[in-house]
mmCIF file of C-alpha atoms in Angstrom:
data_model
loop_
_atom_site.group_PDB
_atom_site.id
_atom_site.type_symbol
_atom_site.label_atom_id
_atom_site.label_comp_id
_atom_site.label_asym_id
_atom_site.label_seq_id
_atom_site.Cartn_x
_atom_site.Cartn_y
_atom_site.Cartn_z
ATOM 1 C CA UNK A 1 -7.848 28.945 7.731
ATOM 2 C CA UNK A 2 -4.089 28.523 7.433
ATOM 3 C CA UNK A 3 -2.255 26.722 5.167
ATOM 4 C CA UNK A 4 -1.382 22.979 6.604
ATOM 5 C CA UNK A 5 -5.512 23.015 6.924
ATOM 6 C CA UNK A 6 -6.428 23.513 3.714
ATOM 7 C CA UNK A 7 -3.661 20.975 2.201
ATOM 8 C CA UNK A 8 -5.093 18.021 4.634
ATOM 9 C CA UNK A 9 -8.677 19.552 3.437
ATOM 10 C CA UNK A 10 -7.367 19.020 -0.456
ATOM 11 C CA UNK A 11 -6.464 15.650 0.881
ATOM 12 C CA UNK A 12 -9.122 14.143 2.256
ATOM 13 C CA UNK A 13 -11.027 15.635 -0.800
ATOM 14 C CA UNK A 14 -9.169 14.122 -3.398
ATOM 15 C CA UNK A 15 -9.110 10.824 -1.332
ATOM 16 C CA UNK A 16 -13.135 10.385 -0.934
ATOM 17 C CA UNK A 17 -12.962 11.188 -4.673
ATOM 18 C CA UNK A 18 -10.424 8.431 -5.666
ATOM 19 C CA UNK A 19 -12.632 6.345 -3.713
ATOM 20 C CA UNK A 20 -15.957 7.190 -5.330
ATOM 21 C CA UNK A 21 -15.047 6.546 -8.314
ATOM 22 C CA UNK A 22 -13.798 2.683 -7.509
ATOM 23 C CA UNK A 23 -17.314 1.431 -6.238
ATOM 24 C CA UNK A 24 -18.749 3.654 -9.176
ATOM 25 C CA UNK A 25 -16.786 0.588 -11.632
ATOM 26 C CA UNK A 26 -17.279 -2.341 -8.894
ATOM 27 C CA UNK A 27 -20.779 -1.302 -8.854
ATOM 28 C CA UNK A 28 -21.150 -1.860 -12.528
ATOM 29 C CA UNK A 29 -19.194 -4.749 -12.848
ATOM 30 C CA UNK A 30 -21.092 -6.780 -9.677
ATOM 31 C CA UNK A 31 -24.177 -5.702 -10.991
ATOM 32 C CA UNK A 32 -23.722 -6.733 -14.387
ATOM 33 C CA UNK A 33 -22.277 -9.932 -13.336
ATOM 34 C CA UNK A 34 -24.911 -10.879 -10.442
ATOM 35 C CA UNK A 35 -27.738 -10.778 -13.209
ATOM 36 C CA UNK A 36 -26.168 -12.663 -16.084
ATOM 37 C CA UNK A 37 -24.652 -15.100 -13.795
ATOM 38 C CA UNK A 38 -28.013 -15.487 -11.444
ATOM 39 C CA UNK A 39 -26.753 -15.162 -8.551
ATOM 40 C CA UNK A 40 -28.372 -13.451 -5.856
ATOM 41 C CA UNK A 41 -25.987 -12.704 -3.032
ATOM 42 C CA UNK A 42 -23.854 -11.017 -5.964
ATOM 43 C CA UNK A 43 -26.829 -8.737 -6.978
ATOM 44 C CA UNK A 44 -26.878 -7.880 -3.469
ATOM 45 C CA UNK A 45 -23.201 -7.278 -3.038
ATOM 46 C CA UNK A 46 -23.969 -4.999 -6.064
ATOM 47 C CA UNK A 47 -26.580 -3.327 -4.676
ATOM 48 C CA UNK A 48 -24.579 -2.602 -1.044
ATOM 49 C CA UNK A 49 -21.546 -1.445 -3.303
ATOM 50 C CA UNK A 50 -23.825 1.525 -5.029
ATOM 51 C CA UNK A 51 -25.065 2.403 -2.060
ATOM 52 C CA UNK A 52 -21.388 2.822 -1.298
ATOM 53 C CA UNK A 53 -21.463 5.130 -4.535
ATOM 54 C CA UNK A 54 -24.300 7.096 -2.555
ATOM 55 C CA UNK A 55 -22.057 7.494 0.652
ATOM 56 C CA UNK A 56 -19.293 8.572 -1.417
ATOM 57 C CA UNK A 57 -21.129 11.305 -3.131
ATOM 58 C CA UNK A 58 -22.385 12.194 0.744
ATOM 59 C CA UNK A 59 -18.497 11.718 2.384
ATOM 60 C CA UNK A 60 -17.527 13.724 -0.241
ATOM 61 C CA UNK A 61 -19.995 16.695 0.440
ATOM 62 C CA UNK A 62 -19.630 16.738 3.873
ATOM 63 C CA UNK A 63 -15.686 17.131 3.422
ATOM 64 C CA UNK A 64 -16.285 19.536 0.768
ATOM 65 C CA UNK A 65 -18.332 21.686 3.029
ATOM 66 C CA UNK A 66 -16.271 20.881 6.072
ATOM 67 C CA UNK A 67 -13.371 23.429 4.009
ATOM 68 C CA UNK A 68 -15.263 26.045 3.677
ATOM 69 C CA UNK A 69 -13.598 28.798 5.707
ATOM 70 C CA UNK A 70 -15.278 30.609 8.868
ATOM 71 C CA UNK A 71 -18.285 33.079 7.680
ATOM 72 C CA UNK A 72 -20.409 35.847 9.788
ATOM 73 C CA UNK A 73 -22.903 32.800 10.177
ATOM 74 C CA UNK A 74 -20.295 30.032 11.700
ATOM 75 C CA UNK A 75 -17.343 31.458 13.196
ATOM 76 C CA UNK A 76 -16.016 28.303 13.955
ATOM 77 C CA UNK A 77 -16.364 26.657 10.602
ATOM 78 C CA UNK A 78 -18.416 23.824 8.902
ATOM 79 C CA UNK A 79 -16.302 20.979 10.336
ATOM 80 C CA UNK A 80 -19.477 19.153 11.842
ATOM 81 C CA UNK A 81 -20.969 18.411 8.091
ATOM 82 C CA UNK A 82 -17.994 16.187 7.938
ATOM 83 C CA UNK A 83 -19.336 13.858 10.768
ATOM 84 C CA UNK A 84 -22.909 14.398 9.320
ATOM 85 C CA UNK A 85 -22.136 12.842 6.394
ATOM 86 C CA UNK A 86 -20.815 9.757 8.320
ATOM 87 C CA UNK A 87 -23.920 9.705 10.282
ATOM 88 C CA UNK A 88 -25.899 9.767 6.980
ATOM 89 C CA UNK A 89 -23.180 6.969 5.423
ATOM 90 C CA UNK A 90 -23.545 5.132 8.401
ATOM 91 C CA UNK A 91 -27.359 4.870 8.479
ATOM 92 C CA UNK A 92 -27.676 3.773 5.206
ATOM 93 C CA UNK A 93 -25.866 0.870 5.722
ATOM 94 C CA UNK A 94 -28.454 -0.252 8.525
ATOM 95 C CA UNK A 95 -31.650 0.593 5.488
ATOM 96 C CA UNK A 96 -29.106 -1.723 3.124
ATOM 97 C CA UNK A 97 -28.915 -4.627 5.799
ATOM 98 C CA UNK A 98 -32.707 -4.340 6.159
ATOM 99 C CA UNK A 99 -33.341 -4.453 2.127
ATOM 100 C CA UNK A 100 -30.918 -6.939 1.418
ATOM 101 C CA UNK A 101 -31.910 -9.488 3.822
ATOM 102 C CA UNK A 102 -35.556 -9.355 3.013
ATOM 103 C CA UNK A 103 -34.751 -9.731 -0.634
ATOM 104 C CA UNK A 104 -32.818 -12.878 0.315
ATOM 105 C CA UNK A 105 -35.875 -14.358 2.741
ATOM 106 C CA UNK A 106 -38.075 -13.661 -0.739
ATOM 107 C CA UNK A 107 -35.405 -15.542 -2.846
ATOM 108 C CA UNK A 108 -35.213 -18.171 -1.190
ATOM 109 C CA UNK A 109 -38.758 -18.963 -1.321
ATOM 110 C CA UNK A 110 -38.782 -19.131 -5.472
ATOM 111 C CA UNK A 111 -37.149 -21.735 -7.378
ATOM 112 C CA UNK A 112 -34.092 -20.613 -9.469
ATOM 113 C CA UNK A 113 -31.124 -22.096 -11.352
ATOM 114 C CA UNK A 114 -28.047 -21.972 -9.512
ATOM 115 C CA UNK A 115 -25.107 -19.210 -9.842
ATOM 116 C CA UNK A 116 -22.737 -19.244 -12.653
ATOM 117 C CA UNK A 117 -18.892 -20.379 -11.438
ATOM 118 C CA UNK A 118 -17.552 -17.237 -13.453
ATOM 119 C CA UNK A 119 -19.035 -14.836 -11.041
ATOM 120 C CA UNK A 120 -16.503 -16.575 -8.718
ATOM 121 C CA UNK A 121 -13.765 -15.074 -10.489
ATOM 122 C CA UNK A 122 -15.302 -11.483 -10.237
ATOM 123 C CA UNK A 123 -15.627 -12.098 -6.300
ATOM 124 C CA UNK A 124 -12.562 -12.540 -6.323
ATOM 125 C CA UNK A 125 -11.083 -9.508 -7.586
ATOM 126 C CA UNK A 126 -13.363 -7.598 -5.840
ATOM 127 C CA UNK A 127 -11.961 -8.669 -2.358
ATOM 128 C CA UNK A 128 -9.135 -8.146 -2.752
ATOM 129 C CA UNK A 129 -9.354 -4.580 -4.525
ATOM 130 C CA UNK A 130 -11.886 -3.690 -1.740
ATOM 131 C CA UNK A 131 -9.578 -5.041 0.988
ATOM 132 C CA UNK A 132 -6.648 -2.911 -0.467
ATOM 133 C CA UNK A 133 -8.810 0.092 -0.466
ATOM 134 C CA UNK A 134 -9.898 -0.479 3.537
ATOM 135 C CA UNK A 135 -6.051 -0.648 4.500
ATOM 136 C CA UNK A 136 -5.095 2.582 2.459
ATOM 137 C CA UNK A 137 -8.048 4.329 3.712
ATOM 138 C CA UNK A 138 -7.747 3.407 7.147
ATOM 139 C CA UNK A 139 -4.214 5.040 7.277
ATOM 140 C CA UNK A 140 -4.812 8.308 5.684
ATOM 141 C CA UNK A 141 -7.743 8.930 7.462
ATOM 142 C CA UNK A 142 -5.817 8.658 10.812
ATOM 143 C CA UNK A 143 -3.395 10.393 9.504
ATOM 144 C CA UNK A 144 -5.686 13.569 8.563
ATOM 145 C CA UNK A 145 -8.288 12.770 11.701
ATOM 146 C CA UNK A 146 -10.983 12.294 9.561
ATOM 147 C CA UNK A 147 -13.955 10.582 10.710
ATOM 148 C CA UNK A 148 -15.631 10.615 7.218
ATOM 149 C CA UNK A 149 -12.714 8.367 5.435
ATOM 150 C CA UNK A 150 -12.639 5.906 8.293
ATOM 151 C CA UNK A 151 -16.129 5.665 7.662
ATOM 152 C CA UNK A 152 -15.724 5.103 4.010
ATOM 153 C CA UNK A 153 -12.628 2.902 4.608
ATOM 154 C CA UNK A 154 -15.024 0.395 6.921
ATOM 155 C CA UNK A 155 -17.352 0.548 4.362
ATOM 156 C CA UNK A 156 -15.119 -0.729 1.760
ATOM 157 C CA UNK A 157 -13.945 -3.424 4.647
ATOM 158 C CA UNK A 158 -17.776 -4.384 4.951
ATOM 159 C CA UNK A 159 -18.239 -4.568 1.134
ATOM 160 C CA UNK A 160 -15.410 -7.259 1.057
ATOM 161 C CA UNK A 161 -16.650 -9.083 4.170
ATOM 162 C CA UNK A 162 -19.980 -9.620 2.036
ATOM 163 C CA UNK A 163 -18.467 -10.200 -0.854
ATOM 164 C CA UNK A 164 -16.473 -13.153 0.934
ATOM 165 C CA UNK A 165 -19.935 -14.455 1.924
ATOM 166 C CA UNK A 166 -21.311 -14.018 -1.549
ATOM 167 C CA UNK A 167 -18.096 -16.076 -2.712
ATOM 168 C CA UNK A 168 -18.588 -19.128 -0.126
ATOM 169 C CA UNK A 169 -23.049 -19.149 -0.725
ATOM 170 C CA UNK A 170 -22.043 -19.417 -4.526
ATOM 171 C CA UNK A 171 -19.213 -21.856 -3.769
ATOM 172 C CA UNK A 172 -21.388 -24.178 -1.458
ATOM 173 C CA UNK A 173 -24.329 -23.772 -4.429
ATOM 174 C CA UNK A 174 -22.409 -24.882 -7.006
ATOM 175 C CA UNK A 175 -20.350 -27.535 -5.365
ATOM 176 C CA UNK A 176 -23.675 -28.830 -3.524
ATOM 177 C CA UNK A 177 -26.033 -29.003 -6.047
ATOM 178 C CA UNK A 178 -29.781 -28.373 -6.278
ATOM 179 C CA UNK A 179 -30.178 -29.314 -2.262
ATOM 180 C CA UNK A 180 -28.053 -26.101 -1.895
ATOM 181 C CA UNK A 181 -29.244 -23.692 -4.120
ATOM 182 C CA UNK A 182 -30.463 -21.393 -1.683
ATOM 183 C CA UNK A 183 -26.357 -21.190 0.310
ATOM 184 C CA UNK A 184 -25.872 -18.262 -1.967
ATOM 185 C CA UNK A 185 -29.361 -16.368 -0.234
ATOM 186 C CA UNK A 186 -28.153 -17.524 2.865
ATOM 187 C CA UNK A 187 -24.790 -15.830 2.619
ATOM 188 C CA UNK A 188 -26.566 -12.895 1.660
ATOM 189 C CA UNK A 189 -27.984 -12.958 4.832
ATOM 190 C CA UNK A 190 -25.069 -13.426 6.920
ATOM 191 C CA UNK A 191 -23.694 -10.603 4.580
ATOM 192 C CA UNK A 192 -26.717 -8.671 6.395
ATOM 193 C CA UNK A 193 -25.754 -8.646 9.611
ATOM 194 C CA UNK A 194 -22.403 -7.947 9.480
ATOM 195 C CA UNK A 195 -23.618 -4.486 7.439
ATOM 196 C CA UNK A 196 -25.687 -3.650 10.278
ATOM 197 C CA UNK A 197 -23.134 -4.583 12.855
ATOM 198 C CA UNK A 198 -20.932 -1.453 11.026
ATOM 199 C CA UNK A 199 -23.443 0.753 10.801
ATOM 200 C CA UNK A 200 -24.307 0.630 14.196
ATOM 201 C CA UNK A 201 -20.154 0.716 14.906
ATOM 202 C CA UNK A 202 -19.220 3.171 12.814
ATOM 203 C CA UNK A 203 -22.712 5.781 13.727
ATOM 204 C CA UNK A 204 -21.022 5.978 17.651
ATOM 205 C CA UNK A 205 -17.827 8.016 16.967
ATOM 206 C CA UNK A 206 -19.810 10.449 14.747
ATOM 207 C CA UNK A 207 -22.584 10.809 16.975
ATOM 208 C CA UNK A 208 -20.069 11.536 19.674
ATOM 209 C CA UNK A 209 -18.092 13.873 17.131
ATOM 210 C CA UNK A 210 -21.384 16.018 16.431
ATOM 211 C CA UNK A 211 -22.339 15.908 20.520
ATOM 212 C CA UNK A 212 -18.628 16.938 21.163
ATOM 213 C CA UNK A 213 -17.461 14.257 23.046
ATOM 214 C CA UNK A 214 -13.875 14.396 23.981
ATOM 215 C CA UNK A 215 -11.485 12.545 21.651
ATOM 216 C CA UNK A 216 -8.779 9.739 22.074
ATOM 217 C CA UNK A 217 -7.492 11.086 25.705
ATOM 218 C CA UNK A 218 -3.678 10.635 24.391
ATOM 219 C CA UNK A 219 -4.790 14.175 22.261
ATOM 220 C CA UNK A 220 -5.103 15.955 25.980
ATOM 221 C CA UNK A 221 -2.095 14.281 27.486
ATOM 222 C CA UNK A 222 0.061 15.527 24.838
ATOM 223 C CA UNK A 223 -1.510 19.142 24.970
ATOM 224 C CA UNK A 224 -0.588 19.079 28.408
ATOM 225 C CA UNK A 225 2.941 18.187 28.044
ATOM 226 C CA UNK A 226 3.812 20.844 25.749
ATOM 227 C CA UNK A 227 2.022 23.427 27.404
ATOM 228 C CA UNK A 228 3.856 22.961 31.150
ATOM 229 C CA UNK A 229 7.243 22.870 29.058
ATOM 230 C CA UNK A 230 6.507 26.492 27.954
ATOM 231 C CA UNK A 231 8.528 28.545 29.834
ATOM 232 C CA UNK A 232 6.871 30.607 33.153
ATOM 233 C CA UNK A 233 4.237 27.950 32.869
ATOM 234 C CA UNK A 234 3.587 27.470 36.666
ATOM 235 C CA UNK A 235 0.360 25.237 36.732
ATOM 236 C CA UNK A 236 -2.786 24.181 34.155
ATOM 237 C CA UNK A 237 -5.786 23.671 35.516
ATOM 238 C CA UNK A 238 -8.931 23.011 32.645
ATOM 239 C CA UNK A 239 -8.416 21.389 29.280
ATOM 240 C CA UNK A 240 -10.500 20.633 27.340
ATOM 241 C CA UNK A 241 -9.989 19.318 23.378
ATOM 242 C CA UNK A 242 -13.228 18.881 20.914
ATOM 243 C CA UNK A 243 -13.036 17.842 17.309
ATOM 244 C CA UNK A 244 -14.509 20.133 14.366
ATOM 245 C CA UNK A 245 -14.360 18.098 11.361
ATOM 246 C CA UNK A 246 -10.771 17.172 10.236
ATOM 247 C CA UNK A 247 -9.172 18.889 13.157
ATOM 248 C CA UNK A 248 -9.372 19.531 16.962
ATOM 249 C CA UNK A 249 -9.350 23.239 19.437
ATOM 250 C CA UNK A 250 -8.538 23.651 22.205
ATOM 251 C CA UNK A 251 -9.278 25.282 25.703
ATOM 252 C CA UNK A 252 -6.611 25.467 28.096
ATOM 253 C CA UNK A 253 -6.070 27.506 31.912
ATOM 254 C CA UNK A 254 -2.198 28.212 32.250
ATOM 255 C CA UNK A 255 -1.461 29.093 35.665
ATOM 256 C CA UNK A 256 1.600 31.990 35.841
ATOM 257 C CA UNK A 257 2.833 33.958 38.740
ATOM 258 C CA UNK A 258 0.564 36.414 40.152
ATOM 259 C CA UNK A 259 3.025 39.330 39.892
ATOM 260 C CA UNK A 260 3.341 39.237 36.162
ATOM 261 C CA UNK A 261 2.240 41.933 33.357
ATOM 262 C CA UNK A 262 -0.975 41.470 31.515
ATOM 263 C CA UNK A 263 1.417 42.050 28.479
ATOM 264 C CA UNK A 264 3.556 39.277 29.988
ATOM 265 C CA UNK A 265 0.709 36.375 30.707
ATOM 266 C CA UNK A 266 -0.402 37.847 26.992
ATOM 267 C CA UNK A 267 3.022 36.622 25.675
ATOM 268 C CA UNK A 268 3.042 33.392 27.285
ATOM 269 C CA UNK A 269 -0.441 32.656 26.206
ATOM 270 C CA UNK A 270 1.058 32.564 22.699
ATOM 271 C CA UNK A 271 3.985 31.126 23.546
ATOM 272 C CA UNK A 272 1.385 28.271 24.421
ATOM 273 C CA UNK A 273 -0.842 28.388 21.766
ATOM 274 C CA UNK A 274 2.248 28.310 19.114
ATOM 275 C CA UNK A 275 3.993 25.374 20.865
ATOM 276 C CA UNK A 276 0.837 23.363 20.727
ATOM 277 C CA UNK A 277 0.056 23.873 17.175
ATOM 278 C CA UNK A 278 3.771 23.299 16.493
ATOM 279 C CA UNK A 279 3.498 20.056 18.097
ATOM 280 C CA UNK A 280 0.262 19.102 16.827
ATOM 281 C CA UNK A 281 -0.696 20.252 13.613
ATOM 282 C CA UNK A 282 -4.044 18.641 13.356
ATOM 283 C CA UNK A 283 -4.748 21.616 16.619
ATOM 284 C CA UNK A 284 -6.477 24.187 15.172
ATOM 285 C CA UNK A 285 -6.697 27.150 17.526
ATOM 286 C CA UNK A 286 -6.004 26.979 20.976
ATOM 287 C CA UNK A 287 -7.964 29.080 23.594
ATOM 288 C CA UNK A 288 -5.433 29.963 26.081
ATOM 289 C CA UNK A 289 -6.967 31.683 29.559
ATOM 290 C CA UNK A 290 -4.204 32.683 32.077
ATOM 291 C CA UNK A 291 -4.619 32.550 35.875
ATOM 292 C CA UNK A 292 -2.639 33.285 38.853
ATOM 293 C CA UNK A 293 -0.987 29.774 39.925
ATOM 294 C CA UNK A 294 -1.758 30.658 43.389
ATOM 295 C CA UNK A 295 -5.319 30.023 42.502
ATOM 296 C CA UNK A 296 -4.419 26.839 41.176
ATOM 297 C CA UNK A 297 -2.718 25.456 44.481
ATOM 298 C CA UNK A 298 -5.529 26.944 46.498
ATOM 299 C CA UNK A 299 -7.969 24.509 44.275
ATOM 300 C CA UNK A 300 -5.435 21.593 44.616
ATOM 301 C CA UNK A 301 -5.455 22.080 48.693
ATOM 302 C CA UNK A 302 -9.352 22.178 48.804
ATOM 303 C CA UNK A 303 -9.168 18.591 46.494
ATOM 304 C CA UNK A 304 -6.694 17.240 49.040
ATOM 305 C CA UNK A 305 -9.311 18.067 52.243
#
């Protein structure tokens, strides 16, 4: 693995840590403050937020693994346990919408004081610290192409969202009275399904990463362009980009004149392969196959029939 890969590897590593270690303190504090405050929907924020402690320690093993270099047994690396670990992140947020909201529907049918206003305060801080964390995450992990931070990053975006309903059910409770003591189970639910509506969101682009679906088509479009800029490039014909963990490869037919070398379609193939990883850094390795171009207009004429 060359260099620029294992620096956005050290990244995204030291990244999923950073953000481990937040919900590992929010978790604490939410928890803490959800059972000497009484309030339910808080216990349940706490209880989605170390879950979010799980997924980190699971984001952060799948990156972890996802650098380990090319071996006899996987020549092309151990990029997929990166989107593994999403699927497994993303999962678990469905099995926390299910627990959560049947712990609400359970509340609500036993009689309890309402919340404390304190743990109003504590919501507070949370969303915003949580929201912060969603916006940072959500730009490095474009940055590095990683579909394990964006996970994590929506998780910290869903952890606010139910925090925000934990902060208007304990709101409405207090201001309401004992007719409203069960607003703060309530938002619990409605915390519920927006989990689940993430999970489900946020399982798709992994499950496509694993099945090797083809990525954002602006990826192709620029391989293209670079590649019929390289000089001698006649023609392309196949290409075809899949994404291994935190970075993409790529399979490309350059079409050259017929009456060239095999030394000189050898030099042009790298020629390709260099100005595409140039270009791109998040490319990989590019698997360059060289044809005759007149092969390629004999193809384009058939089309046109």
């Amino acid at each position: 693995m060359t260099e620029a890969p294992r620096k956005t590897d050290h990244k995204a590593l030291r990244y999923a840590s950073f953000s481990l270690g937040v919900n590992i303190v929010l978790t604490v504090v939410k928890g803490v403050a959800g059972v000497l405050g009484n309030s339910h929907a808080l216990v349940a924020d706490a209880v989605e937020s170390m879950l979010d402690v799980f997924g980190g320690m699971v984001l952060w093993g799948g990156i972890r693994i996802a650098t380990i270099p090319p071996d006899e047994d996987h020549p092309y690396g151990h990029g997929k346990a990166e989107a593994l670990a999403a699927v497994v992140v993303a999962g678990a947020l469905l099995v926390t919408a299910i627990g959560i909201a049947a712990s609400s529907v359970q509340a609500m049918l036993i009689p309890h004081q309402p919340p404390a206003s304190y743990t109003l305060l504590v919501l507070v801080g949370v969303i915003g610290l949580k929201e912060l964390l969603y916006r940072f995450l959500s730009k490095v992990s474009g940055e590095l192409h990683s579909t394990a931070l964006k996970v994590d990053a929506w998780h910290h975006r869903s952890d606010a969202i139910t925090s925000v309903a934990a902060f208007l059910g304990i709101g409405i409770a207090l201001l309401g009275g004992d007719a409203w003591n069960t607003a703060d189970e309530w938002a619990a639910l409605l915390a519920c399904g927006i989990i689940a509506w993430n999970g489900v969101t946020l399982m798709r682009p992994a499950i496509n990463e694993i099945m090797d679906a083809a990525p954002d088509p602006d990826i192709e479009i620029r391989v293209r362009k670079v590649a019929l800029a390289q000089e001698r490039v006649e023609s392309l014909d196949l290409c075809l980009v899949r994404k291994m963990g935190l970075f993409f490869f790529v399979d490309i037919h350059v079409g050259v004149e017929d009456t060239l070398t095999v030394a000189q379609g050898h030099l042009i193939a790298h020629h390709v392969k260099d100005a595409i990883r140039e270009d791109n850094p998040a490319v990989h390795d590019v698997l360059v196959h060289i044809e005759p171009a007149s092969r390629h207009r004999m193809l384009e004429e058939e089309k046109d029939r």
